[in-house]
Tab-separated table of C-alpha atoms in Angstrom:
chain	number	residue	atom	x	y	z
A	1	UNK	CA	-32.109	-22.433	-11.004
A	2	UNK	CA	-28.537	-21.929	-12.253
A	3	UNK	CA	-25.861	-20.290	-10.389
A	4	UNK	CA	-22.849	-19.097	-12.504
A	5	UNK	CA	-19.675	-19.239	-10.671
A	6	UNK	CA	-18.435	-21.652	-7.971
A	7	UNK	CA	-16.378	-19.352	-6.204
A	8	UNK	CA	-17.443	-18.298	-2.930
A	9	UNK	CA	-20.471	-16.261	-3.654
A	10	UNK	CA	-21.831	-18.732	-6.110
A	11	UNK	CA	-20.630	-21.573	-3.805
A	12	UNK	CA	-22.513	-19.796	-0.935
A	13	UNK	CA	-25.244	-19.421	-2.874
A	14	UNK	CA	-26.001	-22.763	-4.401
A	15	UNK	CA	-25.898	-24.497	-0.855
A	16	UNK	CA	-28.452	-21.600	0.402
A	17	UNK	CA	-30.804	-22.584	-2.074
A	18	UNK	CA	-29.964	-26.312	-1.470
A	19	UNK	CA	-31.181	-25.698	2.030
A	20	UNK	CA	-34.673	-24.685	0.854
A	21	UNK	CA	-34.948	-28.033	-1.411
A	22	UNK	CA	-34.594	-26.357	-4.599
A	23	UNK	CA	-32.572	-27.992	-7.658
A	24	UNK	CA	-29.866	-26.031	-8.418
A	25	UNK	CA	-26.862	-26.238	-11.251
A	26	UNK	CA	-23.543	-24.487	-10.942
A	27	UNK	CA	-21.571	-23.839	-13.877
A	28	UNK	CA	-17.847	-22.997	-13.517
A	29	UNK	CA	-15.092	-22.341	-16.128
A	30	UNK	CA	-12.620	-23.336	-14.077
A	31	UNK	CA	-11.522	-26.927	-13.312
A	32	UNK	CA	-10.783	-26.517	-8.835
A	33	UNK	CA	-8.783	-26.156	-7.112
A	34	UNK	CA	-7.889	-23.145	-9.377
A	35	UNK	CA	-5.178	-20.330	-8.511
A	36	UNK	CA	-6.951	-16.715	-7.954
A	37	UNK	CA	-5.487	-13.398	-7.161
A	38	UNK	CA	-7.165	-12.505	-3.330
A	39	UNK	CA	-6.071	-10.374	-0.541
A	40	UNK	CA	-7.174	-14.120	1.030
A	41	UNK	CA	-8.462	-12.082	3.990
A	42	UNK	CA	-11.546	-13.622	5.774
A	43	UNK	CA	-13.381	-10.907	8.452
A	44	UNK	CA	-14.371	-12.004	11.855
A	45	UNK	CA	-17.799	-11.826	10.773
A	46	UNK	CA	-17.133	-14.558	8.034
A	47	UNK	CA	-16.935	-17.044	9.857
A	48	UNK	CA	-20.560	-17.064	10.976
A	49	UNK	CA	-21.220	-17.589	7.563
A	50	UNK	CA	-18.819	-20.089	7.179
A	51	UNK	CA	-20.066	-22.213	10.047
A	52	UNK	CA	-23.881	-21.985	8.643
A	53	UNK	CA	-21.988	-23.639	5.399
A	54	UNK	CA	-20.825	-26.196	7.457
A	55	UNK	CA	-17.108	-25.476	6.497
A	56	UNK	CA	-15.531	-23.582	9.112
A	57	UNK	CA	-14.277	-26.908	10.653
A	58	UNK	CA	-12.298	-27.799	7.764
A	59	UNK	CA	-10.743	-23.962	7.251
A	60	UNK	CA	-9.403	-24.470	10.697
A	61	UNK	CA	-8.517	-28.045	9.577
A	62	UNK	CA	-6.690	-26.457	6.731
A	63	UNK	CA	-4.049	-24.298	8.867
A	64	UNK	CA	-5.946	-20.882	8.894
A	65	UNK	CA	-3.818	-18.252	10.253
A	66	UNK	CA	-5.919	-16.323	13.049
A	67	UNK	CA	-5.235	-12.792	12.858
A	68	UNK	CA	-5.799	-10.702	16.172
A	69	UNK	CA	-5.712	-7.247	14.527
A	70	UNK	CA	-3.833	-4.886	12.293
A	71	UNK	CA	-0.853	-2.643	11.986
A	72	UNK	CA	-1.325	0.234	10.233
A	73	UNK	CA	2.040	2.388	9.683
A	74	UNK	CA	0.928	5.903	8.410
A	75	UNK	CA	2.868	7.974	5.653
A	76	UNK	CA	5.247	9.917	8.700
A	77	UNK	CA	5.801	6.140	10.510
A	78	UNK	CA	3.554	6.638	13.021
A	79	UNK	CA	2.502	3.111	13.881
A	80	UNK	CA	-1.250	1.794	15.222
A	81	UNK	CA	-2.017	-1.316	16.282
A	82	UNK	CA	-5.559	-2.271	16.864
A	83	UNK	CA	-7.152	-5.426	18.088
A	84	UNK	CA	-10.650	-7.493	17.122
A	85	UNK	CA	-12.524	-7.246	20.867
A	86	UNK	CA	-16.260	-6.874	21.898
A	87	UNK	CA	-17.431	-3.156	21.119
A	88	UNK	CA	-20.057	-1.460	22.881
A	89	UNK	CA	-21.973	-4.940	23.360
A	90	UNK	CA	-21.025	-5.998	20.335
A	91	UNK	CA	-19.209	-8.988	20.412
A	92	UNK	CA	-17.329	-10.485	16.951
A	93	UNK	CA	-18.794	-13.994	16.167
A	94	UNK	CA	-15.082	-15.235	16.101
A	95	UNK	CA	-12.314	-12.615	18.320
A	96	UNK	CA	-10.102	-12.408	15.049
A	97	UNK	CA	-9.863	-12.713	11.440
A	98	UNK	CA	-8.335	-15.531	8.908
A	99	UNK	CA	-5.711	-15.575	6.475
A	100	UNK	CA	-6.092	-18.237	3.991
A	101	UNK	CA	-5.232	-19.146	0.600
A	102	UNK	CA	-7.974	-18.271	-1.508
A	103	UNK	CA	-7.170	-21.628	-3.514
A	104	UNK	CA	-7.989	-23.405	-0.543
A	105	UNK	CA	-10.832	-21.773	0.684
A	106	UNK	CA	-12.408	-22.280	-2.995
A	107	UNK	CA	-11.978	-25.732	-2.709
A	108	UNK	CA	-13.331	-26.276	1.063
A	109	UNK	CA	-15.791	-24.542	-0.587
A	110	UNK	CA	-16.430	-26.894	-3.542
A	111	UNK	CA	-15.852	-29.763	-1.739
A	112	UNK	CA	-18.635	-29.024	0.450
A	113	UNK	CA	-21.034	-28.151	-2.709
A	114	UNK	CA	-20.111	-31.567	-4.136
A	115	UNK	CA	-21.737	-33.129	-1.048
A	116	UNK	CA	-25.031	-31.488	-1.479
A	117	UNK	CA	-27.560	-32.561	-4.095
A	118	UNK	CA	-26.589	-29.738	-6.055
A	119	UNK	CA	-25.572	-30.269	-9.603
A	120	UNK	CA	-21.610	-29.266	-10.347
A	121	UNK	CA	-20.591	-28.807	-13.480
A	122	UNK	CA	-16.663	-27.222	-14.034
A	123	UNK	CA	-15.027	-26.124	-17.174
A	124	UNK	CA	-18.096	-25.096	-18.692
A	125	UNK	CA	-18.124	-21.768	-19.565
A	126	UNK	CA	-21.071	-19.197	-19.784
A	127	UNK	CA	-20.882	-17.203	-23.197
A	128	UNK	CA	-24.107	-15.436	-22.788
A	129	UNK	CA	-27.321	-15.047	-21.555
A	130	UNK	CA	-31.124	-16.347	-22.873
A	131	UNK	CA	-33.397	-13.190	-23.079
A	132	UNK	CA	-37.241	-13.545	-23.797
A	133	UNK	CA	-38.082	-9.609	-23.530
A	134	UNK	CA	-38.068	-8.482	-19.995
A	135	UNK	CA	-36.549	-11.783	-18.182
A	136	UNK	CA	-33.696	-13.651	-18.330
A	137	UNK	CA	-34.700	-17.735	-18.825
A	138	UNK	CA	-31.632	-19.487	-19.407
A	139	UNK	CA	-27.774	-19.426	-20.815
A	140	UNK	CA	-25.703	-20.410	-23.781
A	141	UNK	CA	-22.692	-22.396	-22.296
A	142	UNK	CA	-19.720	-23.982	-24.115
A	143	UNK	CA	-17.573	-27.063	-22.494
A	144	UNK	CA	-14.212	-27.790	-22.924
A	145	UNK	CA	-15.044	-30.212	-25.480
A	146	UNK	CA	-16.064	-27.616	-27.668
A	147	UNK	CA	-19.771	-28.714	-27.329
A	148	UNK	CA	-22.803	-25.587	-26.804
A	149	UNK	CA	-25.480	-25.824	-25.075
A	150	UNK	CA	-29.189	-23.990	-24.293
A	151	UNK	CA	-30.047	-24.191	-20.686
A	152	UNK	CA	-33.346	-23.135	-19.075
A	153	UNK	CA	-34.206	-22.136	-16.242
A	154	UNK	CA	-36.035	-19.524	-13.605
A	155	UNK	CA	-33.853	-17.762	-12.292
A	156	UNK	CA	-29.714	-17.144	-12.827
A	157	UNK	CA	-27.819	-15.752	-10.203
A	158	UNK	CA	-24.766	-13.732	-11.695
A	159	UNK	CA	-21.639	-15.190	-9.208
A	160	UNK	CA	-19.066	-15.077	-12.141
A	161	UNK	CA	-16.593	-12.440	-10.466
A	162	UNK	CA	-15.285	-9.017	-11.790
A	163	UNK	CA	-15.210	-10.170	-15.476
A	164	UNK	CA	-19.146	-11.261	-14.716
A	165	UNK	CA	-20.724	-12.084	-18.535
A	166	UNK	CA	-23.923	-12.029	-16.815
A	167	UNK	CA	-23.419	-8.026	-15.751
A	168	UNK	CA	-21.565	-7.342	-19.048
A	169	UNK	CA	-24.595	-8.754	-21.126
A	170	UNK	CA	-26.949	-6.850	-19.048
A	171	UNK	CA	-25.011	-3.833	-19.125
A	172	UNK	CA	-24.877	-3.589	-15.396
A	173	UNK	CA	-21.124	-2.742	-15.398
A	174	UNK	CA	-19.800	0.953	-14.935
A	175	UNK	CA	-16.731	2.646	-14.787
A	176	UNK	CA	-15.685	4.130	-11.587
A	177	UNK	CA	-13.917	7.201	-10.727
A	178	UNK	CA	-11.242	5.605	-7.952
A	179	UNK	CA	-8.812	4.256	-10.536
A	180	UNK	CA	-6.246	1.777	-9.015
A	181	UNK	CA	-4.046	-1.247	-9.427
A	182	UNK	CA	-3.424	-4.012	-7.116
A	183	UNK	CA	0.240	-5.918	-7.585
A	184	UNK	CA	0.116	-9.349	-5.610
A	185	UNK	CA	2.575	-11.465	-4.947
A	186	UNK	CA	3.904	-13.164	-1.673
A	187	UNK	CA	7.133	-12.591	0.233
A	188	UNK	CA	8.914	-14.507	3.132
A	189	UNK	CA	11.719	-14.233	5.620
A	190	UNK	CA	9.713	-10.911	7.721
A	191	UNK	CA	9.855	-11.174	11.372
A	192	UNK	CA	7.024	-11.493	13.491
A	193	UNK	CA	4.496	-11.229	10.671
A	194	UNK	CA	2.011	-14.053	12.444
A	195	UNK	CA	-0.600	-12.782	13.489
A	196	UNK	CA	-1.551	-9.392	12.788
A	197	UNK	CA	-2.096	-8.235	9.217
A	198	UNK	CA	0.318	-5.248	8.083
A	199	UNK	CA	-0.730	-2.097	6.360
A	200	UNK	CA	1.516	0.457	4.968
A	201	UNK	CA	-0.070	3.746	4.159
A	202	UNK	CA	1.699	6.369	1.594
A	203	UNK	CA	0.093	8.358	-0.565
A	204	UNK	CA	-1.249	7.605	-3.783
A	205	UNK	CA	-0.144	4.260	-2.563
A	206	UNK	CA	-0.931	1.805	0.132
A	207	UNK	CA	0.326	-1.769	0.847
A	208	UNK	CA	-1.153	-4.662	3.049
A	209	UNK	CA	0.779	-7.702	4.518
A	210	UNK	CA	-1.297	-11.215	5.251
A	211	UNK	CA	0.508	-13.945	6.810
A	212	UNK	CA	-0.630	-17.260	5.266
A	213	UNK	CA	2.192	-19.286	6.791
A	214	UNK	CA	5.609	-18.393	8.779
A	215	UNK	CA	7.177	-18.765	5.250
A	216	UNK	CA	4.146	-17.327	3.063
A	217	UNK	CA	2.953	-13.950	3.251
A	218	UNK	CA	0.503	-12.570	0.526
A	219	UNK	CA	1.482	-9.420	-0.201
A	220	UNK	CA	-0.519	-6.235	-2.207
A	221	UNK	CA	0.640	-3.084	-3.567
A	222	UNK	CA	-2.277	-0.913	-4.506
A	223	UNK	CA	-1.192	2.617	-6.996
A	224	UNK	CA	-2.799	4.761	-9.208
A	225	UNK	CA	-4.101	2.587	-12.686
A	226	UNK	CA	-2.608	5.231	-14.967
A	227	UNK	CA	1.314	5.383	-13.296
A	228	UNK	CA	1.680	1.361	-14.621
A	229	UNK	CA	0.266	1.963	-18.046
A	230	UNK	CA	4.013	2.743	-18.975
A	231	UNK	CA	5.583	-0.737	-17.241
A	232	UNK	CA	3.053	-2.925	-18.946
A	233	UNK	CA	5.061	-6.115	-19.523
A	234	UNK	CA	7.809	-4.875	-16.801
A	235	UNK	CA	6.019	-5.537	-13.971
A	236	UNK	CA	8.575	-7.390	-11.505
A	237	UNK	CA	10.535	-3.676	-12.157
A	238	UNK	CA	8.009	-1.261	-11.727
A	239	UNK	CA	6.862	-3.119	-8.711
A	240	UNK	CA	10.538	-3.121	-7.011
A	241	UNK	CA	10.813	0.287	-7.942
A	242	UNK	CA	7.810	1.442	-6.315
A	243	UNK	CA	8.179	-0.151	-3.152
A	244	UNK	CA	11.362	1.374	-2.672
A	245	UNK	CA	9.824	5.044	-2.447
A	246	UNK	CA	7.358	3.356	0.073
A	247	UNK	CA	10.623	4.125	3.047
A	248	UNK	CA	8.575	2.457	5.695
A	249	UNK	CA	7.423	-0.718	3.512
A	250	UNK	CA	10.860	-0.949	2.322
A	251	UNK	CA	12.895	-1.362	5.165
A	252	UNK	CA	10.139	-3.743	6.551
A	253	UNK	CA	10.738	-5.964	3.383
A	254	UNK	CA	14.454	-5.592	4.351
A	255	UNK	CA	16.076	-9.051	4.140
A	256	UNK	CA	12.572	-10.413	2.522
A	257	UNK	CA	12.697	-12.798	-0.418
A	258	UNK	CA	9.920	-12.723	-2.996
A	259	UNK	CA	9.018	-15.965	-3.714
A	260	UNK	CA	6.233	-15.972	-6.444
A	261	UNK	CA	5.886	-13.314	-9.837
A	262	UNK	CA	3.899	-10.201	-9.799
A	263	UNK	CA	0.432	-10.295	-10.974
A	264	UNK	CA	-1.829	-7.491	-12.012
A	265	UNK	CA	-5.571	-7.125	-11.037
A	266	UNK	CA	-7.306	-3.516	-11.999
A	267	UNK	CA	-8.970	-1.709	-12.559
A	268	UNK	CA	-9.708	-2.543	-8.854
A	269	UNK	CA	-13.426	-0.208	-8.457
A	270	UNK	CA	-16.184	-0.660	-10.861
A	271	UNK	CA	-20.118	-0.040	-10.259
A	272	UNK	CA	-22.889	-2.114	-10.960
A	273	UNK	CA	-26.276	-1.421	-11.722
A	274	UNK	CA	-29.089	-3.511	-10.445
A	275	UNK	CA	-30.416	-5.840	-13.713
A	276	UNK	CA	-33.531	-4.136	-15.129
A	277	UNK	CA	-34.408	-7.932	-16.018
A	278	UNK	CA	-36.108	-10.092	-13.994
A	279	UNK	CA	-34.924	-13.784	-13.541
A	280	UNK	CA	-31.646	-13.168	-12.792
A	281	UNK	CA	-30.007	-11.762	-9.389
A	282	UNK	CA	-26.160	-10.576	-9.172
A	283	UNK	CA	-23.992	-11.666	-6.202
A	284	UNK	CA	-20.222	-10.992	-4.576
A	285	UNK	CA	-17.528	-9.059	-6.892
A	286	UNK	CA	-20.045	-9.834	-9.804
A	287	UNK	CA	-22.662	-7.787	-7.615
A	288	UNK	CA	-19.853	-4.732	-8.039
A	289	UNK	CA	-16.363	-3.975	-5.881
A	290	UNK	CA	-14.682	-0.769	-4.152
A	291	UNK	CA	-12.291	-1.249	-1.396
A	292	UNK	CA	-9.075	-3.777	-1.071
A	293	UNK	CA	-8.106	-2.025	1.766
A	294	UNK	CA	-10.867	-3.872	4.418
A	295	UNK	CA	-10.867	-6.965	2.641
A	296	UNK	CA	-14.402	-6.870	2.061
A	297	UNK	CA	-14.825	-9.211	-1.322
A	298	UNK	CA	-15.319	-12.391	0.363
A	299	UNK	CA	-17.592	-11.016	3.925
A	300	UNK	CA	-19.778	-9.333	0.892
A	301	UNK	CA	-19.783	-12.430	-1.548
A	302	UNK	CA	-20.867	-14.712	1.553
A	303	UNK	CA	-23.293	-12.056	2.893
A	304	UNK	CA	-24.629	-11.063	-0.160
A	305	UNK	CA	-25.345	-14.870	-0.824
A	306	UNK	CA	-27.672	-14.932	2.242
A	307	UNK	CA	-29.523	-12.016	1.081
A	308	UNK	CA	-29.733	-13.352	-2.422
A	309	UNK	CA	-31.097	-17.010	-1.435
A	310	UNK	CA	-33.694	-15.321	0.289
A	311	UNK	CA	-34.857	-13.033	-1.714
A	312	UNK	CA	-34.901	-16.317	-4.357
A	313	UNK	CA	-36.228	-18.349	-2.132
A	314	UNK	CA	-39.448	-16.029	-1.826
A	315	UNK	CA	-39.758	-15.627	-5.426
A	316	UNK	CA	-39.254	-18.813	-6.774
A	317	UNK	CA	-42.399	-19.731	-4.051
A	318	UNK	CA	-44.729	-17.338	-5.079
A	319	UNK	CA	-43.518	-17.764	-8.745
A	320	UNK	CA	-43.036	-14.203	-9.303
A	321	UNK	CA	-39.156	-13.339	-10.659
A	322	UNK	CA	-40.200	-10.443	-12.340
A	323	UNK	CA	-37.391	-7.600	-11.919
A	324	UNK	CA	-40.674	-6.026	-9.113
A	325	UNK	CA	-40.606	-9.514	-7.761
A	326	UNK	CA	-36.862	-9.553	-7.009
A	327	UNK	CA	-36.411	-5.936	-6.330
A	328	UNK	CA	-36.137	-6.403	-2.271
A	329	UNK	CA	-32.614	-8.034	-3.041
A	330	UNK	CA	-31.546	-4.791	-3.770
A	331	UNK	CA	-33.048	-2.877	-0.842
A	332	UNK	CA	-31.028	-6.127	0.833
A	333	UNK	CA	-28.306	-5.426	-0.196
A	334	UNK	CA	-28.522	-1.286	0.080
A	335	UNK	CA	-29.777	-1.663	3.673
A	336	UNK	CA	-26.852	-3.966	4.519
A	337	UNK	CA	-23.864	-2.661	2.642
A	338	UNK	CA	-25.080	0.635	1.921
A	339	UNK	CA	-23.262	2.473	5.369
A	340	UNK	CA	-20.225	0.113	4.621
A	341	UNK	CA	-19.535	1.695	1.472
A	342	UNK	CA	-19.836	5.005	2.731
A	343	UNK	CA	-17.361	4.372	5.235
A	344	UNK	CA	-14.629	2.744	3.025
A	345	UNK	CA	-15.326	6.312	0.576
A	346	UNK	CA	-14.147	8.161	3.814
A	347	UNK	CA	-11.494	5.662	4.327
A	348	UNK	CA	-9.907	5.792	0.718
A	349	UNK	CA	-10.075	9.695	0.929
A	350	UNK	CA	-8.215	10.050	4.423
A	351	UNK	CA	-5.455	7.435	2.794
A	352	UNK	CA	-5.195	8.880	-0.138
A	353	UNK	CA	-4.244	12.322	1.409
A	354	UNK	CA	-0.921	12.225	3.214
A	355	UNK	CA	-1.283	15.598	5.088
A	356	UNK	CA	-4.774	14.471	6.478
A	357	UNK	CA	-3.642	10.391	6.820
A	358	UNK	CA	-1.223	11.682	9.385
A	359	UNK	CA	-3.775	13.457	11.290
A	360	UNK	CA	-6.085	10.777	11.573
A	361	UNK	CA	-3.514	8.382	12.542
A	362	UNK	CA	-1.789	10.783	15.449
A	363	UNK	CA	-5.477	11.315	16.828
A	364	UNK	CA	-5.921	7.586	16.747
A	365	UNK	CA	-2.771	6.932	18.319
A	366	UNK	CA	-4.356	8.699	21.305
A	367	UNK	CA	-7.548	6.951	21.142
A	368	UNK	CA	-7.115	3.515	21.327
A	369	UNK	CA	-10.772	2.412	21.978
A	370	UNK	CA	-12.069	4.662	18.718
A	371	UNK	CA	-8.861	2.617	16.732
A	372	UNK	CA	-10.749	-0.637	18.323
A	373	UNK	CA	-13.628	0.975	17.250
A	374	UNK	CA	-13.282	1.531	13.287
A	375	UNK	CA	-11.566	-2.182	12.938
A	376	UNK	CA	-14.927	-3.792	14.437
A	377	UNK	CA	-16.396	-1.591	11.454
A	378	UNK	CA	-13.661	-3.214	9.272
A	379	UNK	CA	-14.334	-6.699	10.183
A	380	UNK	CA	-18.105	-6.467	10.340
A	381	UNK	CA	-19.373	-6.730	13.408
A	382	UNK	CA	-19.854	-3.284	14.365
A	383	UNK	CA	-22.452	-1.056	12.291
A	384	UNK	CA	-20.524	2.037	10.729
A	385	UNK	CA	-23.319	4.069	11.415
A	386	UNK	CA	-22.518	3.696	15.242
A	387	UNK	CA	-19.378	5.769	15.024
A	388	UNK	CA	-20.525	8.764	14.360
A	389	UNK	CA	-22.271	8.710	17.504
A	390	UNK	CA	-18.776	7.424	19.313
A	391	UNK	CA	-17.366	10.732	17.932
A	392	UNK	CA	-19.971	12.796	19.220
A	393	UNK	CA	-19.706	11.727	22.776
């Protein structure tokens, strides 16, 4: 099988299906390490994952930051401050969260893939897909040499990111209606930003703080898509001019130096389709993305990878990789994501209205356990569907 991408979905992925004995070839464009625009959050619930892999060792070898929890300032300044714990039973397989460079974390990843009897192949580049009516058996790659080249095989999983060439060619890819920007670039000199990740609320716009290091702190400014059309090409002064009409950001960032340029990643939603096609399965951003705001790319592109080689697994036994044959990868996927998504819909609404933002945040303010609550939901260890019956009681 052929796994396109080597980031951590297609990473994940290609060790999964290493497990089960099955010969596997990653293609990459990239040469690793490779720089890549990330929140470079990793959920509490990641690093179950991450241990299966076999890598968690070496993330905490790398300098991971552990982060015990989140400050959220809301549009008036009201402050919360809530804290990965047990919920209800429910205990987190780690009692915080990571920061870590995303750069790093793809290599621990790669590293790790390079010790497996998986086939690794960077700078190759996949320019298209091989369709024989209703499957997909192969690609069309092209090296950095210049050279092309047919390869077979019976399945492809789609791990190639948000510009995915195996969604575009299958027309999987969809607008979406939440139209927004992320600027990203990383900041030092804030005080006591260690262990807690920072988010700044103000409507249309929001802002999160991750401390990588005591002198490296990734930083995101998410606005509307259509109010930076105008500052294309000026974006070190629209950014500093937008986080000055964020009051509460901006006197945090007080006495802050920026030490790295701007970069631009939107539009940030999109929808995917499940392929109509059989032989080919689509995992992580490639698989579709929504939310910055929980940090959910890499949880999903490390979760979704489980569900994937699974679902592969069974198929490539039975030999049947018909689009029927791989179609409970998407009940997978809508089983385990589906009440996620419906909660970050709720979430993006509630910060994208100032009036009502305030509200929730001055009845969470009084309700610490509930704010406890909805970040277990946030870092994936608590089921969303188990707050609504926390607000009913």
């Amino acid at each position: 099988m052929i796994v396109v991408g080597a980031g951590p979905a297609g990473a994940a992925t290609a060790m999964f299906m290493s497990e089960r004995g099955l010969d596997v070839l990653v293609l990459d464009r990239a040469i690793f390490p490779r720089p890549k625009i990330c929140g470079e959050y990793l959920s509490p619930e990641s690093a179950r994952i991450l241990d299966r892999l076999g890598v968690l060792k070496a993330i905490d070898a790398s300098g991971a930051v552990p982060l015990q929890g989140m400050r959220i300032t809301a549009p008036d300044g009201t402050v919360l401050e809530a804290r990965y714990r047990a919920i209800d039973g429910r205990q987190p397989y780690r009692g915080h969260a990571m920061a870590l460079s995303r750069s790093l974390l793809d290599s621990i990843l790669v590293d790790r893939l390079r010790a497996l009897p998986v086939e690794l192949r960077e700078g190759v580049r996949v320019t298209d897909l091989v369709v024989e009516g209703d499957r997909v058996t192969g690609v069309e790659t092209l090296d950095a040499e210049g050279r092309r080249e047919t390869i077979a095989a019976p399945l492809v999983i789609g791990a190639d990111g948000r510009a995915s060439v195996v969604a575009h060619r299958l027309g999987c890819r969809h607008p979406h209606r939440l139209r927004r920007i992320a600027l990203v670039t990383y900041v030092r000199g804030l005080a006591d930003c260690r262990d807690v990740g920072e988010i700044f609320v103000d409507p249309p716009d929001y802002a999160i703080l991750n401390p990588l290091a005591p002198d490296r702190i990734n930083m995101s400014l998410v606005v509307p898509l259509d109010h930076i059309g105008p500052w294309r090409g000026r974006l070190e002064t629209f950014f500093a001019a937008r986080v000055k009409q964020l009051p509460h950001l901006a006197r945090r960032l007080a006495g802050a130096e920026r030490v790295a340029p701007v970069e631009a990643m939107g539009p940030l939603a999109y929808r995917v389709t499940a392929p109509a096609h059989g032989g080919v399965l689509l995992v992580g951003d490639a698989a579709g993305f929504y939310d910055p705001l929980t940090g959910e790319g890499v949880f999903s592109a490390l979760r979704g990878a489980e569900l994937a080689a699974e679902t592969a697994g069974r198929a490539l036994a039975r030999g049947d990789v018909s689009a029927a044959g791989l179609a409970e990868y998407r009940e997978a996927r809508r089983a385990t994501f589906g009440d996620k998504q419906r909660f970050t819909t709720a979430l993006q609404f509630v910060i994208g209205h100032r009036r009502l933002a305030n509200v929730v945040a001055h009845s969470l303010a009084r309700r610490q356990a509930l704010l406890d609550f909805t970040l277990g939901i946030v870092g994936d260890f608590v089921p969303p569907r188990a707050l609504l019956s926390r607000l009913l009681r």
